PDB file of C-alpha atoms and ligand atoms in Angstrom:
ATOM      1  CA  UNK A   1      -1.579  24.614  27.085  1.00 45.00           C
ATOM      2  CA  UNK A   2       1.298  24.519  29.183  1.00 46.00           C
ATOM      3  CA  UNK A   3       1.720  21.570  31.641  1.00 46.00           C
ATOM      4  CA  UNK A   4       1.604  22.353  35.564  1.00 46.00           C
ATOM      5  CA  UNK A   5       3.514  18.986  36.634  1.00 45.00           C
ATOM      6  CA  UNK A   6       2.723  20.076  40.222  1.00 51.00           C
ATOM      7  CA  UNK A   7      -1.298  19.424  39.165  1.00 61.00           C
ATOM      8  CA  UNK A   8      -0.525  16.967  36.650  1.00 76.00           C
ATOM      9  CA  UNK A   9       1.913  14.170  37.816  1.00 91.00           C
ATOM     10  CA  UNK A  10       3.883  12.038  35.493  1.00 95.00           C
ATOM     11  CA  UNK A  11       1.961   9.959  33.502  1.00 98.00           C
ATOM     12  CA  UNK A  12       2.644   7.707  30.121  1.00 98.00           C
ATOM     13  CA  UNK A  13      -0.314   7.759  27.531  1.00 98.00           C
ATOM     14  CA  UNK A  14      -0.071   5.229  25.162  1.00 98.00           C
ATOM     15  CA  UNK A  15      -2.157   5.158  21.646  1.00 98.00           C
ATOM     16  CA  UNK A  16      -2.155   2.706  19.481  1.00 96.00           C
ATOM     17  CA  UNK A  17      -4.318   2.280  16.375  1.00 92.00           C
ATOM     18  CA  UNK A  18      -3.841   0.231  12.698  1.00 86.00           C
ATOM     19  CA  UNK A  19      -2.586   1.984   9.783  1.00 77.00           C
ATOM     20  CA  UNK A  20      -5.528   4.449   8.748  1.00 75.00           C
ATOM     21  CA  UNK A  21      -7.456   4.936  11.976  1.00 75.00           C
ATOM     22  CA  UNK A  22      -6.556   8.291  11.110  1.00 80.00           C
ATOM     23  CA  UNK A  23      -3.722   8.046  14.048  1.00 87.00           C
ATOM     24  CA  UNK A  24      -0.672  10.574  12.985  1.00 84.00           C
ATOM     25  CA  UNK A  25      -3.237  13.539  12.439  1.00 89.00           C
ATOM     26  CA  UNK A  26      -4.697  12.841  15.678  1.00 94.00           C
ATOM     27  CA  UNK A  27      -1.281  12.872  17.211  1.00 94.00           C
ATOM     28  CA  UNK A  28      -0.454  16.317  16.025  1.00 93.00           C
ATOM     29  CA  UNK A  29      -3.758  17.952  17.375  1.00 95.00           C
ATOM     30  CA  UNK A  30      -3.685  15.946  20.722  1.00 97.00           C
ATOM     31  CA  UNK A  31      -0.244  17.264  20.651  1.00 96.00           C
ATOM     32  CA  UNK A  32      -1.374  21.297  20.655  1.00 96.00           C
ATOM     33  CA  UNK A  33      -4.293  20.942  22.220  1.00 96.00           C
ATOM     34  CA  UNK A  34      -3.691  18.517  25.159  1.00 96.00           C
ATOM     35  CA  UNK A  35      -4.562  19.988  28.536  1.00 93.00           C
ATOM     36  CA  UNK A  36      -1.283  18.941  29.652  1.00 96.00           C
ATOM     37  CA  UNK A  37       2.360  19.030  27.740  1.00 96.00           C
ATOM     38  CA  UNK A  38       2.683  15.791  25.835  1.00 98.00           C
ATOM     39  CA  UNK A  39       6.304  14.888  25.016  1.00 97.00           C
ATOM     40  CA  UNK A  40       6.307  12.422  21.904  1.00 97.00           C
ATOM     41  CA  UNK A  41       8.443   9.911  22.325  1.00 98.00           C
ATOM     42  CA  UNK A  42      10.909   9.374  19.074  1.00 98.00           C
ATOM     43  CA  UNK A  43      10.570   5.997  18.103  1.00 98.00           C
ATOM     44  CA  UNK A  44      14.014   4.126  16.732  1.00 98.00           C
ATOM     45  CA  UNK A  45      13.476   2.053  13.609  1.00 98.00           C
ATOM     46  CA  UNK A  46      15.316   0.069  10.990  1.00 98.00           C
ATOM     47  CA  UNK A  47      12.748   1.146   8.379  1.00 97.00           C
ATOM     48  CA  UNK A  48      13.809   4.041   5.554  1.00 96.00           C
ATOM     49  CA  UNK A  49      12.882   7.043   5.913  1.00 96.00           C
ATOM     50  CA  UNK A  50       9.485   7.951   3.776  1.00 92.00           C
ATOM     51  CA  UNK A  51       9.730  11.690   1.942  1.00 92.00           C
ATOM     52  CA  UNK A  52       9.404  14.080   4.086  1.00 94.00           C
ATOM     53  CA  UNK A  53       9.942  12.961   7.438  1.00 94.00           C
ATOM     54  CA  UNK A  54      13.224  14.456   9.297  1.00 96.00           C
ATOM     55  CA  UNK A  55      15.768  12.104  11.171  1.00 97.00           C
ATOM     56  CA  UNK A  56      15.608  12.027  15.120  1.00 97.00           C
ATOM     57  CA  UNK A  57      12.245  14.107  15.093  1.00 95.00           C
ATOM     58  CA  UNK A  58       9.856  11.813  12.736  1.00 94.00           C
ATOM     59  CA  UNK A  59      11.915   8.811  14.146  1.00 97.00           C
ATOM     60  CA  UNK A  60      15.959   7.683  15.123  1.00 98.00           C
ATOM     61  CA  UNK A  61      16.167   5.710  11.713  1.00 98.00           C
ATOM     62  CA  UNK A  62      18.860   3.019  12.759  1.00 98.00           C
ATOM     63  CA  UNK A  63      20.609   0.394  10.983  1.00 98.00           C
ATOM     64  CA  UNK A  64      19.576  -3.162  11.927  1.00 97.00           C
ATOM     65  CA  UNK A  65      22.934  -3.348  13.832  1.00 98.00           C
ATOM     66  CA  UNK A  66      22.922   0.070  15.198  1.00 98.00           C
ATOM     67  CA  UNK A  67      19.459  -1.377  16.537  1.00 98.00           C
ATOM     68  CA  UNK A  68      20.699  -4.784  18.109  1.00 98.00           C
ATOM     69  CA  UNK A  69      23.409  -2.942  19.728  1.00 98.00           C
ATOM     70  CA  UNK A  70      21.400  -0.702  21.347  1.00 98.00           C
ATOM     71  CA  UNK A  71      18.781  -3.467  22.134  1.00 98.00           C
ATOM     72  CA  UNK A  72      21.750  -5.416  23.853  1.00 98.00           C
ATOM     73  CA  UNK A  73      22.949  -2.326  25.702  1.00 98.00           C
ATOM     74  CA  UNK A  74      19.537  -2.597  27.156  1.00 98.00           C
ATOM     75  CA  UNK A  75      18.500   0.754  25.865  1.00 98.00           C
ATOM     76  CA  UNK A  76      14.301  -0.220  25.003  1.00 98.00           C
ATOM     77  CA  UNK A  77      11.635  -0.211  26.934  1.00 98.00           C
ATOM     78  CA  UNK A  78       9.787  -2.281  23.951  1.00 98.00           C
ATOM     79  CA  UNK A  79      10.979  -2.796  20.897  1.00 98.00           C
ATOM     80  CA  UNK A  80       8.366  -4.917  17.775  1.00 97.00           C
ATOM     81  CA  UNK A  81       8.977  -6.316  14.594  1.00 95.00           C
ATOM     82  CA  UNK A  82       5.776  -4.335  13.417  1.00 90.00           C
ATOM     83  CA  UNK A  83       5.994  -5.488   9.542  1.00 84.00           C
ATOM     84  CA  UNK A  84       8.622  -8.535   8.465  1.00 85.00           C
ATOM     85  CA  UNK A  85      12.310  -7.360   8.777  1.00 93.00           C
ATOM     86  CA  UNK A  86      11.182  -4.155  10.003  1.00 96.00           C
ATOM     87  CA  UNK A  87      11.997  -3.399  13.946  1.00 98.00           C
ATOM     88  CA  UNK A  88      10.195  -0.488  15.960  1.00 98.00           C
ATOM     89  CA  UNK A  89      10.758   0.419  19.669  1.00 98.00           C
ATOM     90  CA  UNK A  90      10.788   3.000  22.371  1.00 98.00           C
ATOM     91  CA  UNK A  91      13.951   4.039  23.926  1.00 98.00           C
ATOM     92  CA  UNK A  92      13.867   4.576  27.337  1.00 98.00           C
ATOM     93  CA  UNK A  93      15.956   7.780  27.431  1.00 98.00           C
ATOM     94  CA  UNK A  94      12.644   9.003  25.177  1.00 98.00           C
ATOM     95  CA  UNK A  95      10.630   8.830  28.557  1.00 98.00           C
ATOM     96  CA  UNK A  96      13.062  10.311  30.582  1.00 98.00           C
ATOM     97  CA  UNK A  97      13.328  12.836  27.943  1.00 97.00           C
ATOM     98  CA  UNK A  98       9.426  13.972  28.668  1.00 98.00           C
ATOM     99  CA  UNK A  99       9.788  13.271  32.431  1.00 97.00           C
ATOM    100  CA  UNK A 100      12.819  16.038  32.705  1.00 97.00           C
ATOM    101  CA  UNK A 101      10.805  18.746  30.569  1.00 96.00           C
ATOM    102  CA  UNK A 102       7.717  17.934  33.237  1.00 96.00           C
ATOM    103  CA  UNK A 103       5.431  16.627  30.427  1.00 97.00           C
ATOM    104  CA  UNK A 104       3.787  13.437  29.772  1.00 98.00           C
ATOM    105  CA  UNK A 105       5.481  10.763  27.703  1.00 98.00           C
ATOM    106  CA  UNK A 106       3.492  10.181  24.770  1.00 98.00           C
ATOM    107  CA  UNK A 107       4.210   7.308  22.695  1.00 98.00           C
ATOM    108  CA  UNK A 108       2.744   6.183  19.387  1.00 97.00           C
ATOM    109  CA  UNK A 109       3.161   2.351  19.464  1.00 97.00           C
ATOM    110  CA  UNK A 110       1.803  -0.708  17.745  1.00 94.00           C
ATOM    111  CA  UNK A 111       0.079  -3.203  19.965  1.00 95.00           C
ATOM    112  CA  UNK A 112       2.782  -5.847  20.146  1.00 96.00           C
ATOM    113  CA  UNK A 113       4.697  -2.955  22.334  1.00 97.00           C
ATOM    114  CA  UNK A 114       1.721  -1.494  23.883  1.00 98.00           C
ATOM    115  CA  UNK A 115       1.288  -4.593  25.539  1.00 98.00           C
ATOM    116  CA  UNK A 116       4.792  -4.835  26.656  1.00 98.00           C
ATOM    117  CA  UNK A 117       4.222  -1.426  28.322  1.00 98.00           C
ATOM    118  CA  UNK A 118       1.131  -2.448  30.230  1.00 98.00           C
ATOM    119  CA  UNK A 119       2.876  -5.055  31.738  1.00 98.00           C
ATOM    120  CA  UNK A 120       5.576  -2.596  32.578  1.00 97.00           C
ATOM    121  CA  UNK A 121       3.320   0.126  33.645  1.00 97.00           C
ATOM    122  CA  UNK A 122      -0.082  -1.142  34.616  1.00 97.00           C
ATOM    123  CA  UNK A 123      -1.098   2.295  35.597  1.00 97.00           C
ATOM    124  CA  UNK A 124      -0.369   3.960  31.653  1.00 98.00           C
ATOM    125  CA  UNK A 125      -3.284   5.503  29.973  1.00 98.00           C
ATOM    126  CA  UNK A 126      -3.753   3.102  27.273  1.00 98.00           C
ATOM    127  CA  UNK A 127      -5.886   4.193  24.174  1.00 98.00           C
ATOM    128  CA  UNK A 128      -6.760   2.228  21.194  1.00 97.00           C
ATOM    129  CA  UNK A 129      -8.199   4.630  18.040  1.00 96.00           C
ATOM    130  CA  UNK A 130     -10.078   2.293  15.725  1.00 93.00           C
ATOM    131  CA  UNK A 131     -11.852   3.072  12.441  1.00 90.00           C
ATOM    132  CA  UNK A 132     -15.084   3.772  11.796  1.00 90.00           C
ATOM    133  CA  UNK A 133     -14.800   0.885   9.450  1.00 90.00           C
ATOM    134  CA  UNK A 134     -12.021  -1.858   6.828  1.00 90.00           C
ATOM    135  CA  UNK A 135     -13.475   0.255   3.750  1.00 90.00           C
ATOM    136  CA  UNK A 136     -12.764   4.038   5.191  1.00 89.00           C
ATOM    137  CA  UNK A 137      -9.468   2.153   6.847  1.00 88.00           C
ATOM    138  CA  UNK A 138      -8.340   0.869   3.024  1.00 89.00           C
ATOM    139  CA  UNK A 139      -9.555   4.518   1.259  1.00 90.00           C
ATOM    140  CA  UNK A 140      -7.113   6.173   4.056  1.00 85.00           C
ATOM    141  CA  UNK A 141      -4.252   4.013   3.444  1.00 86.00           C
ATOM    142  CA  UNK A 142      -4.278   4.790  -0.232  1.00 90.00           C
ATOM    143  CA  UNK A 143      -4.987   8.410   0.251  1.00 88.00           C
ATOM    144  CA  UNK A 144      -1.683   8.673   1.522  1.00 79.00           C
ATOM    145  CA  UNK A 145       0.429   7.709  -1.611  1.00 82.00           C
ATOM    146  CA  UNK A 146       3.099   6.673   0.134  1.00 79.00           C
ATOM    147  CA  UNK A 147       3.280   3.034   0.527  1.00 82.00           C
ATOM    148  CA  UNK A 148       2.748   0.786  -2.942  1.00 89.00           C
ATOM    149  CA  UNK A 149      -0.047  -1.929  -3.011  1.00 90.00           C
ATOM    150  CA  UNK A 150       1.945  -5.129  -1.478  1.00 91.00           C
ATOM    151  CA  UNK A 151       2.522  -2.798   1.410  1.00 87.00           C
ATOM    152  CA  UNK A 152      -1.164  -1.733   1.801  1.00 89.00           C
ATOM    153  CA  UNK A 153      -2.108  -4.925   1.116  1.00 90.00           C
ATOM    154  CA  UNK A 154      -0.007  -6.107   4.528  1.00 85.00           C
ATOM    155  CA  UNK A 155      -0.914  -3.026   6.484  1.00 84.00           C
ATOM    156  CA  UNK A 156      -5.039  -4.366   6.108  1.00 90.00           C
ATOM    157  CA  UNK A 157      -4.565  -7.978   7.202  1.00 89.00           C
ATOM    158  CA  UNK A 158      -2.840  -6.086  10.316  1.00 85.00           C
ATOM    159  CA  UNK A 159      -5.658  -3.822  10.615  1.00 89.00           C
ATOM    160  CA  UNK A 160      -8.126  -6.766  10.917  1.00 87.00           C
ATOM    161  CA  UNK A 161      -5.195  -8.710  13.619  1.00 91.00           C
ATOM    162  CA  UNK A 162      -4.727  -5.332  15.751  1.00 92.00           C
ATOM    163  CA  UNK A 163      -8.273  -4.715  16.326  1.00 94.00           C
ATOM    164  CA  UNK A 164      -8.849  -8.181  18.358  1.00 94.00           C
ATOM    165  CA  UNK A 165      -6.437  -6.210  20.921  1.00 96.00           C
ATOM    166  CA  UNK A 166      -8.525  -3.155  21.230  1.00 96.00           C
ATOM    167  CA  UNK A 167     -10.054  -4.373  24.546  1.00 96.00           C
ATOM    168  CA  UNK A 168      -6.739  -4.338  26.210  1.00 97.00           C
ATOM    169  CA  UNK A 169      -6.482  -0.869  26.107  1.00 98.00           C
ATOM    170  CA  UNK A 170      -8.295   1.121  29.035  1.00 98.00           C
ATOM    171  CA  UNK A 171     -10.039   3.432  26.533  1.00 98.00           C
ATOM    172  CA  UNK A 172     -11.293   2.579  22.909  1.00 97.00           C
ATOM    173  CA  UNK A 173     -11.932   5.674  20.829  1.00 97.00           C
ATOM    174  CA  UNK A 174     -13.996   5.365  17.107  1.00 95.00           C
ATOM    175  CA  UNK A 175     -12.281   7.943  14.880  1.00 92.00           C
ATOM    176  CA  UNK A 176     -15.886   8.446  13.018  1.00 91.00           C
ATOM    177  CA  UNK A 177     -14.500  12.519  13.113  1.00 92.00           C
ATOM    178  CA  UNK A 178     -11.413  14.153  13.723  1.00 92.00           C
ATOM    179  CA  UNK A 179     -12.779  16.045  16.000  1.00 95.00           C
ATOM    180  CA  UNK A 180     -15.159  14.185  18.042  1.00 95.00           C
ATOM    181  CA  UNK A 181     -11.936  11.899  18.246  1.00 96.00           C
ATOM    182  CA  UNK A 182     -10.082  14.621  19.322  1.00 97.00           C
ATOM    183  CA  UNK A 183     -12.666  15.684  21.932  1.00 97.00           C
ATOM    184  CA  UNK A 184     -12.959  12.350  23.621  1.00 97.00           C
ATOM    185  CA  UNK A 185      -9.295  11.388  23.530  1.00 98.00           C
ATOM    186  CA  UNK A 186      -8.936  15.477  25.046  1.00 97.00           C
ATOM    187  CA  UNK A 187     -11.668  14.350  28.089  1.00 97.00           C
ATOM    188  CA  UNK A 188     -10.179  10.891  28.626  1.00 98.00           C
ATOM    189  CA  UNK A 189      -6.683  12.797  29.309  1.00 97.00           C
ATOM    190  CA  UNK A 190      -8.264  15.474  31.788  1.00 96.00           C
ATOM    191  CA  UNK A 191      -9.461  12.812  33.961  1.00 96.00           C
ATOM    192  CA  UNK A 192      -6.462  11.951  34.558  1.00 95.00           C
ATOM    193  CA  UNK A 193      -4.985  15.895  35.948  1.00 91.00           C
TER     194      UNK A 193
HETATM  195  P1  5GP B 201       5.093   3.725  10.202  1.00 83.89           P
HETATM  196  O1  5GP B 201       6.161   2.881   9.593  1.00 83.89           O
HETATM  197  O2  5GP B 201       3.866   3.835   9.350  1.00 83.89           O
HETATM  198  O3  5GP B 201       5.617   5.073  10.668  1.00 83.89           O
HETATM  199  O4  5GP B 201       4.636   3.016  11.543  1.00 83.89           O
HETATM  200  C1  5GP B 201       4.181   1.734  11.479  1.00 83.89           C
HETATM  201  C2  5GP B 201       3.712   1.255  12.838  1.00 83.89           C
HETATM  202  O5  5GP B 201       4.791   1.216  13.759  1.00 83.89           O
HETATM  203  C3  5GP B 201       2.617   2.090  13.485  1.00 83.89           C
HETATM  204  O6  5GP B 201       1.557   1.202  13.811  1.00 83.89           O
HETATM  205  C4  5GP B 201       3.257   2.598  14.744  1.00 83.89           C
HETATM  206  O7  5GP B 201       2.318   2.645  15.797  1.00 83.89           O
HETATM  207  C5  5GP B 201       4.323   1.559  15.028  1.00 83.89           C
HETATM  208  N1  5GP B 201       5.412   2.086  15.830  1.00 83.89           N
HETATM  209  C6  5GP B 201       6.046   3.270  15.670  1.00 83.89           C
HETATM  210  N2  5GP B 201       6.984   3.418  16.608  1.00 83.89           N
HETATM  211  C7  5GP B 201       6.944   2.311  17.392  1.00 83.89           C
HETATM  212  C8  5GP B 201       7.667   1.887  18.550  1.00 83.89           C
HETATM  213  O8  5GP B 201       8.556   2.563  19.071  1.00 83.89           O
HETATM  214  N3  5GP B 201       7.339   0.680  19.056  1.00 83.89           N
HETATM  215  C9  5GP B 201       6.362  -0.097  18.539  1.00 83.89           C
HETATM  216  N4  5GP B 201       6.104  -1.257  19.141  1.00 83.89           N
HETATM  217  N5  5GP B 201       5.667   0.264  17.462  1.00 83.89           N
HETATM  218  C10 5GP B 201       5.952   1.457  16.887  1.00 83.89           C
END
């Protein structure tokens, strides 16, 4: 649905969730079915790029010193190392970007710069997707085929770390179901029109 920014001031939503809570399908639906235009922000990082996923629309895949000079320039609202060597973060032309198309910024962000944004902007819509439990977490991980066992293997123990966070976020959501995910996440955005 289209936004009416008149109705629906600007707002930042932030969702955070550990690797297989089921986040990036979530994403996409919130995405088409919000009640208001979310803009996802396009996360830099100095990670490769997995198949499939398209430069400066899946993320701004940056070289470490492309990423430091950038960082220097003051260009991040947050940035995280989110796995060893690996550097994340939210540039803050990305929330401009949604503010000038009159849509909400939406960013995807691990809880290291979720935080960083709460202290920045007390007043975001903070949501934390967990899931329903470690064993449908691990069986999700693996369904995806894309990362190798050492990498899975890290992506749990920071499943089990994240999750100690959860009660910083304003809203918790259990993704049990897509769709009764979707739903709440879908209400818990409307209250704020
Ligand atoms: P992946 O490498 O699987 O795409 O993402 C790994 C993690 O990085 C996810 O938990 C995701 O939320 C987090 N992430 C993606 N973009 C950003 C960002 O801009 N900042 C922060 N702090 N974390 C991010």
């Amino acid at each position: 649905m289209a936004a009416n920014s008149a109705e629906s001031p600007f707002q930042i939503v932030v969702l955070s969730g550990p690797s297989g809570s089921g986040k990036t399908t979530i994403v996409e639906r919130l995405i088409r079915e919000a009640p208001v235009r979310l803009v996802k922000s396009v996360s830099a990082t100095t990670r490769s790029p997995r198949v499939g996923e398209t430069p400066g629309e899946s993320y701004y895949f940056l070289s470490q010193e492309e990423f430091q000079t950038r960082l220097a320039n003051d260009e991040f609202l947050e940035t995280a190392e989110v796995y060893s060597g690996l550097w994340y973060g939210t540039l803050k032309s990305e929330v401009d970007r949604a503010r000038l198309l009159g849509g909400w910024s939406f960013l995807e962000i691990d809880v290291q710069g979720a935080l960083r944004v709460m202290d920045l902007y007390p007043e975001a819509i903070t949501i934390f997707v967990k899931p329903p439990s470690m064993e449908v977490c691990e069986q999700r991980l693996r369904a995806r085929k894309t990362d190798s066992d050492a990498i899975i293997q890290q992506r749990l123990a920071k499943v089990q770390h994240e999750l100690s966070f959860a009660d910083r976020y304003r809203h918790q959501v259990v993704n049990d179901t897509l769709d009764h995910a979707i739903q709440e996440i879908l209400g818990i955005l409307d209250s704020y029109r």
